[in-house]
XYZ file of C-alpha atoms in Angstrom:
771
model
C -26.509 25.033 -42.302
C -24.121 26.955 -40.053
C -27.042 28.467 -38.184
C -28.829 25.116 -37.880
C -25.631 23.414 -36.670
C -24.903 26.180 -34.180
C -21.499 26.956 -35.707
C -19.920 30.100 -37.000
C -18.368 30.342 -40.471
C -14.942 30.629 -38.842
C -15.494 27.340 -37.041
C -16.633 25.711 -40.265
C -13.455 26.796 -42.023
C -11.200 25.786 -39.130
C -12.808 22.357 -38.868
C -12.712 21.792 -42.658
C -16.428 21.278 -43.106
C -17.358 19.260 -46.185
C -20.391 17.456 -47.656
C -20.613 13.739 -48.338
C -23.533 12.244 -50.290
C -24.613 8.649 -50.275
C -24.588 8.180 -54.040
C -21.275 9.988 -54.451
C -22.783 12.745 -56.656
C -22.434 16.304 -55.463
C -25.773 18.014 -56.071
C -25.044 20.741 -53.559
C -22.094 22.873 -52.596
C -21.311 24.112 -49.117
C -19.958 27.638 -48.680
C -17.733 27.708 -45.617
C -17.457 31.471 -45.614
C -21.211 32.010 -45.281
C -22.324 28.611 -43.964
C -24.942 28.333 -46.730
C -25.932 25.232 -48.688
C -26.258 26.092 -52.387
C -27.207 24.069 -55.442
C -24.153 22.838 -57.356
C -26.046 22.276 -60.620
C -29.462 21.948 -62.157
C -31.610 19.404 -60.313
C -34.034 17.201 -62.171
C -36.531 15.681 -59.792
C -37.790 13.239 -62.367
C -34.255 11.961 -62.980
C -33.425 11.659 -59.294
C -36.652 10.325 -57.847
C -38.726 9.242 -60.885
C -42.416 9.139 -59.966
C -41.937 8.974 -56.213
C -44.331 11.133 -54.245
C -41.498 12.487 -52.107
C -37.969 13.208 -53.202
C -35.426 13.379 -50.381
C -31.701 13.850 -51.049
C -29.718 12.752 -47.955
C -26.195 13.956 -47.289
C -23.785 14.411 -44.331
C -21.932 17.479 -43.140
C -18.545 16.272 -41.807
C -16.379 18.309 -39.422
C -12.821 17.571 -38.274
C -10.884 18.291 -35.084
C -12.842 16.782 -33.436
C -14.643 14.533 -35.842
C -18.375 15.351 -35.981
C -21.096 15.012 -38.556
C -24.658 16.235 -39.133
C -27.392 14.512 -41.116
C -28.857 16.777 -43.791
C -31.929 15.911 -45.836
C -33.030 18.117 -48.747
C -36.582 17.739 -49.999
C -36.816 18.372 -53.751
C -40.149 19.960 -54.700
C -41.657 19.337 -58.128
C -42.295 22.160 -60.589
C -44.215 21.974 -63.814
C -41.245 21.602 -66.118
C -42.550 18.726 -68.260
C -45.380 18.777 -70.795
C -47.672 15.812 -71.314
C -46.330 13.605 -74.091
C -48.146 10.974 -76.114
C -46.137 7.991 -77.207
C -47.332 8.370 -80.800
C -47.952 11.516 -82.722
C -50.802 9.958 -84.695
C -53.262 7.136 -83.958
C -55.665 5.620 -86.442
C -58.903 3.972 -85.423
C -60.828 1.672 -87.746
C -64.388 1.963 -86.559
C -67.134 -0.020 -88.183
C -70.121 1.914 -89.163
C -72.274 -0.402 -87.198
C -70.855 0.907 -84.001
C -73.501 2.126 -81.689
C -73.418 5.402 -79.845
C -71.693 5.017 -76.550
C -69.060 2.744 -78.018
C -65.711 3.339 -76.450
C -62.362 3.208 -78.107
C -59.340 2.999 -75.710
C -56.643 5.529 -76.283
C -53.240 5.507 -74.699
C -52.964 8.422 -72.340
C -50.262 11.038 -72.332
C -47.249 10.645 -69.998
C -46.296 13.561 -67.805
C -43.141 13.109 -65.743
C -44.308 15.619 -63.167
C -46.366 14.540 -60.177
C -49.313 15.773 -58.223
C -51.199 18.680 -59.733
C -48.459 19.162 -62.329
C -49.388 15.919 -64.068
C -52.195 15.443 -66.651
C -55.522 16.669 -65.354
C -57.831 16.714 -68.425
C -58.171 15.895 -72.124
C -59.949 17.920 -74.805
C -60.852 17.309 -78.458
C -59.954 19.982 -80.914
C -61.811 20.855 -82.910
C -64.882 19.568 -81.254
C -67.224 17.369 -83.341
C -70.559 15.835 -82.832
C -69.468 12.262 -83.240
C -66.828 11.793 -80.546
C -66.092 12.910 -77.023
C -63.144 12.113 -74.729
C -63.469 10.338 -71.428
C -60.691 10.342 -68.792
C -61.376 8.097 -65.815
C -59.764 5.629 -63.436
C -60.549 2.175 -62.267
C -58.542 2.700 -59.114
C -56.025 5.205 -57.793
C -53.192 4.019 -59.960
C -55.098 2.764 -62.991
C -56.255 5.665 -65.140
C -57.463 5.276 -68.689
C -58.467 7.362 -71.674
C -61.266 6.519 -74.131
C -62.897 7.991 -77.213
C -66.660 7.796 -76.847
C -68.889 7.579 -79.899
C -71.708 10.027 -79.386
C -73.526 9.549 -82.700
C -73.818 6.663 -85.138
C -71.423 6.760 -88.058
C -72.419 6.717 -91.676
C -69.641 5.621 -93.978
C -71.517 6.856 -96.973
C -71.672 10.392 -95.608
C -68.111 10.483 -94.272
C -65.588 7.630 -94.668
C -62.831 9.269 -92.632
C -62.478 12.038 -90.112
C -59.655 13.497 -88.001
C -59.168 15.645 -84.945
C -56.706 16.262 -82.134
C -56.778 15.155 -78.528
C -55.083 17.661 -76.199
C -53.771 16.613 -72.754
C -53.528 19.481 -70.287
C -51.739 19.327 -66.909
C -52.562 21.303 -63.780
C -49.427 23.451 -63.622
C -49.279 27.192 -63.608
C -49.054 28.036 -66.375
C -50.466 24.749 -67.681
C -48.634 22.649 -70.263
C -50.236 20.486 -72.922
C -49.529 17.695 -75.357
C -51.356 16.764 -78.557
C -51.994 13.566 -80.480
C -53.634 13.424 -83.912
C -56.583 11.008 -84.186
C -57.523 9.529 -87.551
C -60.895 7.755 -87.808
C -61.473 5.250 -90.589
C -65.023 3.985 -90.703
C -65.308 0.295 -91.539
C -68.211 -1.383 -92.869
C -68.215 -4.710 -90.950
C -66.253 -5.769 -87.784
C -68.301 -4.788 -84.816
C -66.594 -6.785 -81.970
C -63.328 -5.759 -80.312
C -60.917 -8.200 -78.627
C -61.438 -8.770 -74.922
C -58.814 -9.905 -72.373
C -59.645 -12.648 -69.958
C -58.370 -10.394 -67.125
C -58.239 -6.686 -66.813
C -54.912 -7.001 -64.896
C -52.264 -9.653 -64.960
C -49.819 -10.072 -62.024
C -46.560 -11.987 -62.159
C -43.482 -12.553 -59.943
C -40.016 -12.990 -61.332
C -36.740 -13.599 -59.515
C -34.114 -11.094 -60.495
C -31.610 -13.763 -61.372
C -33.762 -15.410 -64.113
C -31.856 -15.709 -67.372
C -32.700 -14.009 -70.665
C -35.630 -15.629 -72.560
C -37.473 -16.801 -69.460
C -41.311 -16.606 -69.716
C -42.861 -14.215 -67.253
C -46.559 -14.844 -67.978
C -49.053 -15.173 -70.848
C -51.930 -12.793 -71.648
C -55.047 -13.911 -73.518
C -57.705 -11.955 -75.429
C -60.710 -13.232 -77.392
C -62.757 -11.824 -80.298
C -66.148 -13.305 -81.236
C -65.751 -12.146 -84.823
C -64.764 -14.660 -87.419
C -62.144 -14.618 -90.039
C -59.700 -11.836 -90.139
C -61.799 -9.793 -87.752
C -61.334 -12.491 -85.170
C -57.558 -12.908 -85.586
C -55.840 -11.248 -82.588
C -52.272 -10.028 -82.366
C -50.492 -8.753 -79.239
C -48.045 -6.000 -78.728
C -46.407 -4.255 -75.773
C -47.066 -0.599 -75.379
C -43.711 0.979 -74.500
C -43.792 3.702 -71.872
C -42.785 7.210 -72.780
C -39.070 7.815 -72.216
C -38.256 4.108 -72.012
C -35.512 3.447 -74.519
C -35.140 -0.298 -74.122
C -37.650 -2.640 -72.523
C -36.664 -5.715 -70.526
C -39.704 -7.553 -71.864
C -40.941 -8.832 -75.203
C -44.295 -10.412 -76.106
C -45.007 -13.091 -78.647
C -47.548 -11.440 -81.047
C -49.333 -14.710 -81.650
C -49.303 -16.485 -78.260
C -49.187 -13.521 -75.866
C -46.190 -14.915 -73.929
C -44.194 -12.196 -72.228
C -40.464 -13.045 -72.007
C -37.336 -11.418 -70.599
C -34.876 -9.761 -72.940
C -32.314 -9.254 -70.131
C -31.990 -10.170 -66.449
C -33.951 -7.971 -64.080
C -32.379 -6.019 -61.229
C -34.398 -5.682 -58.064
C -32.189 -2.835 -56.922
C -32.962 -0.852 -60.084
C -36.734 -1.479 -60.069
C -38.820 -3.523 -57.692
C -41.749 -3.849 -60.111
C -42.572 -3.172 -63.767
C -45.904 -1.865 -65.142
C -46.658 -3.081 -68.689
C -49.451 -2.370 -71.146
C -50.455 -5.027 -73.671
C -52.614 -4.214 -76.696
C -54.691 -6.943 -78.367
C -55.780 -6.034 -81.937
C -58.047 -8.084 -84.204
C -57.903 -8.228 -87.973
C -60.651 -5.696 -88.276
C -58.626 -3.065 -86.338
C -60.408 -3.353 -83.040
C -58.153 -3.549 -79.951
C -58.145 -3.875 -76.225
C -55.530 -2.941 -73.608
C -54.731 -4.716 -70.358
C -52.344 -3.958 -67.578
C -49.552 -6.346 -66.595
C -47.764 -5.871 -63.257
C -44.478 -7.765 -62.910
C -43.046 -7.911 -59.372
C -39.311 -8.569 -59.108
C -38.338 -10.927 -56.281
C -35.082 -9.964 -54.569
C -32.162 -12.374 -54.607
C -29.055 -11.896 -52.479
C -26.834 -10.907 -55.355
C -25.284 -7.751 -53.925
C -22.499 -7.793 -51.394
C -22.498 -5.081 -48.731
C -20.716 -1.861 -49.608
C -18.381 -0.109 -47.157
C -17.695 3.558 -47.846
C -14.957 5.276 -45.805
C -15.750 8.871 -44.900
C -12.666 9.619 -42.809
C -9.459 7.792 -41.911
C -6.506 8.964 -39.791
C -3.043 7.410 -40.159
C -0.410 7.489 -38.753
C -1.353 7.657 -35.084
C 1.057 8.742 -32.331
C 1.827 5.890 -29.975
C 0.637 8.007 -27.023
C -2.883 8.256 -28.470
C -5.439 7.971 -25.687
C -7.955 5.111 -25.792
C -11.249 6.081 -27.399
C -9.687 8.068 -30.248
C -11.634 7.779 -33.522
C -9.414 6.362 -36.250
C -11.937 5.946 -39.073
C -15.570 6.719 -39.872
C -17.370 4.660 -42.486
C -20.857 3.695 -43.606
C -22.209 0.337 -44.818
C -25.106 -0.334 -47.162
C -26.593 -3.207 -49.133
C -28.753 -2.717 -52.207
C -30.692 -5.881 -51.432
C -33.809 -5.803 -49.285
C -35.140 -7.676 -46.302
C -32.760 -10.111 -44.701
C -30.519 -9.820 -47.755
C -29.966 -6.153 -46.915
C -29.467 -6.539 -43.157
C -25.777 -5.881 -42.452
C -23.588 -6.716 -39.493
C -19.991 -5.453 -39.084
C -17.156 -7.192 -37.275
C -13.512 -6.370 -36.576
C -11.173 -9.351 -36.651
C -8.623 -7.966 -34.157
C -10.302 -6.285 -31.197
C -7.310 -6.220 -28.824
C -6.316 -2.616 -29.511
C -9.204 -1.386 -31.700
C -12.956 -1.857 -31.776
C -16.031 -0.883 -33.778
C -18.589 1.496 -32.328
C -21.974 2.248 -33.966
C -22.358 5.951 -34.590
C -25.590 6.804 -36.431
C -27.851 4.474 -38.387
C -25.474 2.629 -40.699
C -22.379 4.622 -39.633
C -19.594 3.000 -37.631
C -16.517 4.390 -35.887
C -13.209 2.563 -35.629
C -11.731 3.589 -32.245
C -8.733 2.662 -30.093
C -9.464 0.746 -26.886
C -6.021 0.422 -25.278
C -2.626 2.084 -25.235
C -0.444 1.693 -28.325
C 3.261 0.895 -28.320
C 5.190 1.465 -31.545
C 8.172 -0.508 -30.249
C 5.944 -3.558 -29.835
C 3.788 -3.144 -32.973
C 4.710 -0.401 -35.464
C 1.782 -1.098 -37.780
C -1.711 -2.533 -37.404
C -3.569 -4.109 -40.319
C -7.252 -4.041 -39.398
C -9.847 -5.936 -41.400
C -13.478 -4.896 -41.052
C -15.942 -7.403 -42.490
C -19.492 -6.373 -43.410
C -21.813 -9.363 -44.022
C -25.497 -9.513 -44.884
C -28.072 -12.024 -43.611
C -28.823 -13.596 -46.963
C -28.588 -17.258 -47.815
C -25.831 -17.772 -48.597
C -24.548 -14.573 -46.965
C -22.314 -12.188 -48.904
C -19.587 -10.134 -47.285
C -17.133 -7.359 -48.010
C -13.827 -6.804 -46.227
C -12.196 -3.400 -45.878
C -8.568 -3.204 -44.787
C -7.312 -0.301 -42.684
C -3.541 -0.044 -42.377
C -2.785 2.076 -39.307
C 0.814 3.188 -38.931
C 2.019 4.126 -35.442
C 4.317 7.145 -35.251
C 7.101 7.210 -32.703
C 7.112 9.149 -29.420
C 10.249 9.481 -27.308
C 9.176 7.160 -24.499
C 12.233 4.895 -24.258
C 15.523 5.882 -22.660
C 18.784 4.436 -24.006
C 19.789 1.090 -22.468
C 23.420 0.025 -22.114
C 24.293 -3.514 -23.110
C 26.074 -3.966 -19.748
C 25.219 -2.868 -16.240
C 28.822 -1.694 -15.753
C 32.058 -1.687 -17.692
C 35.568 -2.569 -16.577
C 38.418 -1.463 -18.823
C 42.147 -2.001 -18.443
C 45.137 0.113 -19.377
C 48.813 -0.445 -18.690
C 50.635 2.284 -16.859
C 52.911 4.571 -18.859
C 50.421 4.334 -21.709
C 50.640 6.569 -24.756
C 48.293 9.604 -24.742
C 44.757 9.174 -26.177
C 44.988 5.377 -26.101
C 41.790 3.463 -26.829
C 40.778 1.259 -23.880
C 37.245 0.111 -24.759
C 33.782 1.209 -25.783
C 30.371 1.578 -24.243
C 27.259 0.891 -26.253
C 23.638 1.817 -25.639
C 20.570 1.129 -27.761
C 17.283 3.023 -27.930
C 14.100 1.224 -28.912
C 12.681 4.390 -30.518
C 13.351 5.428 -34.130
C 14.686 8.497 -35.906
C 16.011 11.288 -33.722
C 14.447 9.617 -30.695
C 16.861 6.700 -31.176
C 20.018 8.701 -31.948
C 22.312 8.143 -28.950
C 25.157 10.444 -27.940
C 27.615 9.742 -25.154
C 29.185 12.060 -22.626
C 30.833 12.008 -19.230
C 28.480 12.858 -16.386
C 29.469 16.203 -14.889
C 28.743 15.335 -11.254
C 30.605 12.303 -9.972
C 29.898 12.739 -6.244
C 32.300 13.238 -3.351
C 33.247 9.589 -3.176
C 34.044 9.502 -6.890
C 36.156 12.514 -7.879
C 36.221 13.799 -11.430
C 38.971 12.224 -13.524
C 40.254 14.424 -16.336
C 42.297 11.618 -17.853
C 39.308 9.851 -19.464
C 37.357 10.935 -22.529
C 34.472 9.340 -24.420
C 33.588 9.786 -28.091
C 30.085 11.266 -28.298
C 29.155 9.346 -31.454
C 30.782 5.920 -31.098
C 31.107 5.570 -27.316
C 34.836 4.790 -27.565
C 36.689 5.457 -24.320
C 40.183 6.968 -24.413
C 42.817 7.680 -21.783
C 44.189 11.145 -22.530
C 47.496 11.056 -20.648
C 49.971 8.492 -19.307
C 49.018 6.955 -15.958
C 51.178 5.816 -13.076
C 50.060 2.671 -11.291
C 51.853 3.718 -8.136
C 49.769 6.938 -7.957
C 46.465 5.757 -9.469
C 45.478 2.112 -9.464
C 41.866 2.487 -10.568
C 39.210 5.132 -11.071
C 35.526 5.237 -11.938
C 33.582 7.612 -14.158
C 29.928 7.804 -15.093
C 29.110 7.773 -18.816
C 25.740 9.189 -19.827
C 23.872 8.109 -22.986
C 21.265 10.611 -24.177
C 18.892 10.411 -27.128
C 17.878 13.319 -29.391
C 14.187 13.305 -28.483
C 12.257 16.208 -27.030
C 12.606 16.122 -24.113
C 15.713 13.918 -24.279
C 15.943 10.774 -22.163
C 19.211 9.520 -20.720
C 20.793 6.595 -18.923
C 24.020 6.329 -16.919
C 26.543 3.543 -16.539
C 29.661 3.220 -14.415
C 32.970 2.671 -16.203
C 35.797 1.401 -13.997
C 39.292 1.938 -15.369
C 41.877 -0.434 -13.894
C 45.563 0.493 -14.306
C 47.784 -2.534 -14.864
C 51.217 -2.450 -13.289
C 54.406 -2.330 -15.345
C 57.823 -3.158 -13.929
C 59.034 0.426 -13.941
C 60.369 0.671 -10.370
C 63.665 -0.856 -9.275
C 63.930 -2.253 -5.735
C 64.725 0.319 -3.055
C 67.200 -0.769 -0.354
C 66.112 0.439 3.056
C 68.855 -1.233 5.092
C 71.722 -0.818 4.955
C 71.147 2.779 3.968
C 72.630 3.146 0.488
C 73.869 6.691 1.077
C 75.298 6.235 4.587
C 78.842 7.458 5.081
C 80.994 5.864 6.259
C 79.788 2.398 5.258
C 78.260 0.381 8.071
C 80.235 -2.509 9.521
C 78.886 -5.553 11.264
C 80.821 -7.116 14.179
C 81.119 -10.880 13.930
C 82.705 -12.928 16.704
C 85.186 -15.489 15.432
C 83.495 -18.066 17.581
C 80.234 -17.793 15.643
C 78.977 -21.007 14.145
C 77.615 -21.636 10.648
C 74.176 -19.994 10.195
C 75.092 -17.079 12.439
C 72.984 -14.056 11.446
C 75.234 -11.196 10.518
C 72.762 -8.718 9.071
C 69.601 -8.473 6.997
C 69.133 -6.559 3.768
C 65.745 -4.871 3.743
C 64.357 -3.659 0.414
C 60.953 -2.764 -1.025
C 59.548 -2.400 -4.551
C 56.836 0.151 -5.405
C 55.385 -2.169 -8.065
C 52.802 -4.829 -7.319
C 52.263 -8.479 -8.014
C 55.168 -10.447 -9.314
C 56.878 -7.180 -10.220
C 57.337 -6.615 -6.473
C 58.567 -10.108 -5.614
C 62.168 -9.598 -4.483
C 65.020 -12.075 -4.437
C 68.438 -11.550 -2.823
C 71.719 -12.780 -4.301
C 75.334 -12.470 -3.145
C 76.935 -10.591 -5.989
C 80.467 -10.141 -4.642
C 82.298 -10.792 -1.365
C 85.843 -10.766 -0.062
C 85.405 -14.441 0.690
C 82.277 -15.684 -1.178
C 82.378 -19.042 0.534
C 82.099 -17.558 4.007
C 78.660 -15.969 3.583
C 75.226 -16.887 2.299
C 72.195 -14.663 1.546
C 68.608 -15.825 2.015
C 66.931 -15.847 -1.408
C 63.641 -14.549 -0.102
C 64.505 -13.108 3.323
C 67.709 -11.184 2.502
C 69.367 -12.467 5.715
C 73.182 -12.542 5.583
C 74.496 -15.535 7.532
C 77.761 -17.419 7.966
C 77.924 -20.352 5.642
C 80.738 -21.935 7.700
C 82.642 -21.166 10.912
C 85.285 -18.457 10.845
C 88.868 -19.694 10.440
C 92.183 -18.067 11.090
C 92.799 -17.695 7.409
C 89.754 -15.458 6.918
C 90.412 -11.770 6.513
C 89.408 -9.565 9.409
C 87.515 -7.135 7.227
C 85.000 -8.631 4.877
C 83.093 -6.659 2.243
C 79.900 -7.956 0.646
C 77.766 -6.704 -2.270
C 74.206 -8.036 -2.232
C 72.050 -7.889 -5.411
C 68.322 -7.274 -4.885
C 66.281 -8.194 -7.955
C 62.536 -8.127 -8.628
C 60.500 -10.644 -10.662
C 59.428 -8.319 -13.466
C 60.026 -8.753 -17.171
C 62.635 -7.514 -17.712
C 63.755 -7.625 -14.060
C 65.126 -4.535 -12.315
C 67.724 -4.681 -9.533
C 69.619 -2.717 -6.884
C 72.698 -3.458 -4.775
C 73.458 -3.147 -1.075
C 77.010 -2.939 0.270
C 77.841 -4.492 3.645
C 81.054 -4.606 5.707
C 81.811 -7.174 8.432
C 84.583 -7.180 11.062
C 85.738 -10.522 12.437
C 86.659 -9.963 16.145
C 88.006 -12.481 18.599
C 87.117 -10.338 21.594
C 85.233 -7.046 21.618
C 87.688 -5.770 24.318
C 90.265 -5.442 21.578
C 88.297 -2.567 20.200
C 89.942 0.364 22.046
C 90.576 4.060 21.918
C 93.388 6.050 23.572
C 92.445 6.765 27.207
C 93.190 9.840 29.255
C 94.095 7.791 32.363
C 93.389 4.619 34.344
C 90.119 4.264 36.198
C 90.337 4.141 39.964
C 88.497 1.712 42.222
C 86.212 4.515 43.359
C 85.264 5.189 39.781
C 84.485 1.478 39.206
C 82.293 1.387 42.263
C 80.571 4.519 41.142
C 80.057 2.965 37.725
C 78.436 -0.107 39.251
C 76.117 2.087 41.305
C 75.035 4.028 38.281
C 74.535 0.841 36.291
C 72.110 -0.442 38.923
C 70.244 2.842 38.853
C 70.061 2.627 35.049
C 68.583 -0.874 35.226
C 65.917 0.343 37.619
C 64.968 3.104 35.239
C 64.795 0.676 32.330
C 62.361 -1.481 34.308
C 60.220 1.538 35.064
C 60.207 2.525 31.392
C 59.013 -0.946 30.454
C 56.080 -0.720 32.909
C 55.164 2.890 32.161
C 55.346 3.273 28.380
C 53.787 6.668 28.405
C 56.779 8.079 30.387
C 59.393 6.511 28.127
C 60.769 9.770 26.794
C 60.973 11.387 30.252
C 62.718 8.325 31.749
C 65.198 8.253 28.905
C 66.161 11.884 29.474
C 66.552 11.355 33.269
C 68.746 8.338 32.689
C 71.032 10.326 30.400
C 71.363 13.210 32.864
C 72.383 10.879 35.669
C 74.904 9.153 33.445
C 76.456 12.494 32.514
C 76.801 13.437 36.221
C 78.375 10.135 37.214
C 81.748 10.774 35.542
C 83.677 8.095 33.666
C 81.599 5.091 32.691
C 83.239 1.970 31.434
C 81.497 -0.786 29.567
C 83.113 -4.162 29.848
C 84.009 -5.563 26.492
C 83.515 -9.137 27.566
C 80.031 -8.354 28.871
C 79.176 -6.599 25.614
C 80.427 -9.503 23.546
C 78.515 -12.072 25.493
C 75.361 -9.964 25.475
C 75.473 -9.526 21.731
C 76.125 -13.186 21.127
C 73.355 -14.160 23.479
C 70.877 -11.795 21.853
C 71.768 -12.915 18.340
C 71.457 -16.549 19.279
C 68.124 -15.987 20.976
C 66.475 -13.906 18.273
C 67.972 -15.527 15.158
C 68.110 -12.122 13.501
C 69.523 -8.718 14.148
C 67.365 -6.261 16.053
C 65.719 -3.412 14.208
C 67.565 -0.175 15.078
C 70.718 -0.852 17.051
C 74.111 0.779 17.655
C 77.478 0.139 19.260
C 78.563 2.563 21.987
C 82.024 1.857 23.455
C 83.628 3.963 26.171
C 87.177 3.071 27.200
C 89.543 4.573 29.846
C 92.964 5.793 28.943
C 96.143 5.772 30.936
C 96.258 9.552 31.533
C 94.526 9.247 34.875
C 91.950 11.936 34.174
C 88.285 11.386 34.670
C 87.109 12.415 31.218
C 84.792 10.203 29.226
C 85.795 9.443 25.663
C 83.002 8.222 23.402
C 83.516 6.677 20.018
C 81.253 7.610 17.150
C 78.568 5.032 16.655
C 79.320 2.397 14.055
C 75.844 3.035 12.603
C 75.714 6.832 12.438
C 72.048 6.847 11.476
C 70.993 5.419 14.871
C 70.826 7.320 18.192
C 73.924 6.800 20.406
C 72.264 7.080 23.805
C 71.412 3.430 24.400
C 71.925 0.180 22.598
C 69.057 -2.263 22.281
C 70.050 -5.837 21.742
C 67.458 -8.462 20.961
C 64.646 -6.452 22.624
C 61.230 -5.557 21.443
C 60.313 -2.175 19.940
C 59.599 -0.705 23.410
C 62.410 -2.349 25.357
C 65.920 -1.028 25.919
C 68.888 -2.512 27.721
C 71.994 -0.776 29.064
C 75.201 -2.671 28.859
C 76.771 -3.380 32.334
C 79.814 -1.306 33.155
C 83.133 -2.563 34.468
C 86.733 -1.320 34.689
C 89.185 -2.461 32.117
C 92.956 -2.520 32.100
C 94.822 0.587 31.133
C 97.164 -1.472 29.016
C 96.299 -2.336 25.484
C 95.756 -5.969 24.960
C 97.386 -7.383 21.865
C 95.330 -9.573 19.593
C 95.765 -13.291 20.099
C 95.281 -14.316 16.461
C 94.842 -13.006 12.989
C 91.089 -13.022 13.451
C 91.297 -10.641 16.438
C 91.208 -6.909 15.855
C 93.296 -4.673 18.109
C 92.296 -1.201 19.199
C 94.913 0.369 16.992
C 93.658 -1.678 14.042
C 90.091 -0.790 14.930
C 91.001 2.924 15.028
C 92.788 2.551 11.701
C 89.535 1.277 10.181
């Protein structure tokens, strides 16, 4: 077979070659190593094919990977392994002596199960005698008969009985033979044998007729009278037939069924009926019973190969199963059609004769349908039709074709600052539609975050559960939020992954107290604000400026007057921090006032800071004096006026040309240093400050007080006081101007004599110096 199929023994072994027979019996064995087909056991042609002229044993050679099959037909040749056999070992003939030469006496022939030349070819009488000869002839091709021929008249008085043997010889090599003993009893009277009305009787019977049904009736007549004319019938049973399906009534000749017939077992039955009269004479007729097929057999579906489970990436056109259908009925009752109920993903494809292939027609998806239950129905064309359904359960195995999917497109998690290490802040979750290892999801932080999203080492994710932890305490003021990319990867090969962005938002805690920017908390000596005694209620003395590093309501600041020398004299803006006069200054008020302002945020619990302020109540700023080296002359006053005009010109130029502000400021200072003693009028300073405060409603940003007074010594030295606000530059004093505007106070000569204070609210120079 290997040579006929064009395959090598190695290919046969690799493709698991095997034989499949239609009747399920293994008469042959296939040797994969040699590729030969050998007989598995003794074959009996007569058992397998009965009397058929040809005996073909069909079988299929099936190969796997890929699926392939070859049709094999083995012709079984007959050998002469059966001898002719007579049904009876001895037959007795009662022959009347009046029989004339040439009389014929029918004899049942021998049965030889072989066919062709190996069947019975001739008959001989042994020992030969002068009274009888044997005649073997045929009426037609299938109707052969055997007769004893009387060659010489009998004489009962000479010989009442005689015996001999009839030998049947077949045509085999060597020939086989069978023998029957013939006993001749010579009668004195009956000289007429029964005679059938027909030499052959034909009948048709449906295979579903019940037991006891009459098939047909045979009839024979005998002209003799009396006992010699009484006829009885009997069926001649064929050799090797153990139980007949027919029985005949010995008196009436009715042939009846002893059991239902099966068309599939035998389509027709050949019977022999003997009619014997009372004198011993007999006649034989042939009865042919044709069985009419009835649709009593459902189609049979035999599976030769079936593959399950199938990978979900199986390509369309893959053969899933190979099967054959057959029906033991004939005609329309044996015509079979196959149908598949669900043809969306699978279909039937005819392969060879009555073979069909179950193939895939479209792509499979295990996540959509993990199992297909396919029902193949084979139905015949009978009336009513019979059908058989075969169920194929096809399991779909998983392939890693689905990446994990997060249940959210992005995650936002919150943590309060100053958290404990390794605090749990949330979890990410991803699901994979696959199964097994292909659906096992592990989580990790993506290694590459990109330049716009730096790597954050403070976040960790549990690889099994997806829980997100913050590893170290966070500070809202340094890190308000960060983003990381979490990757979910399955365990397939190759693994598939998905990424999601996790945004961690740090929630603010009230962990920063307010920071006072002005007045500077560490300034030494403490700053003092000058307040004219003529100031009205609402006069802006100063403004406390503070900030809070927290956010939200934790950074909302409120200002409260904590302590003051005279609490009723001052008020502090709750939201603005502006320190104003609550009422006008009176003579009873102390010249030096000290205030302590509390700055508190809105956190829970609230945090606070304090700012210390000092205020001097002055009637006239000219009272603020220093010892002078000498009185100023009229020439010095004129020179001072000239330089003041020059200074104003430079200030105007600085306002117009902002880019030369620093250069103009330095030139102005040099000219002032060359001019000699410069006096600033106290009354002009007081009015300018009052005017600026009234116009702006608040103190300017950086400002200072620079006072230069002459002494009575008569020298021309300048004496400059230290600025009241040491943190500000002493060159120029800006009052009520914008950030780029400066104003020089006008200069004027003052008296060399100290002016005494007019009231308790006025501060003298000596008192000022004592402060």
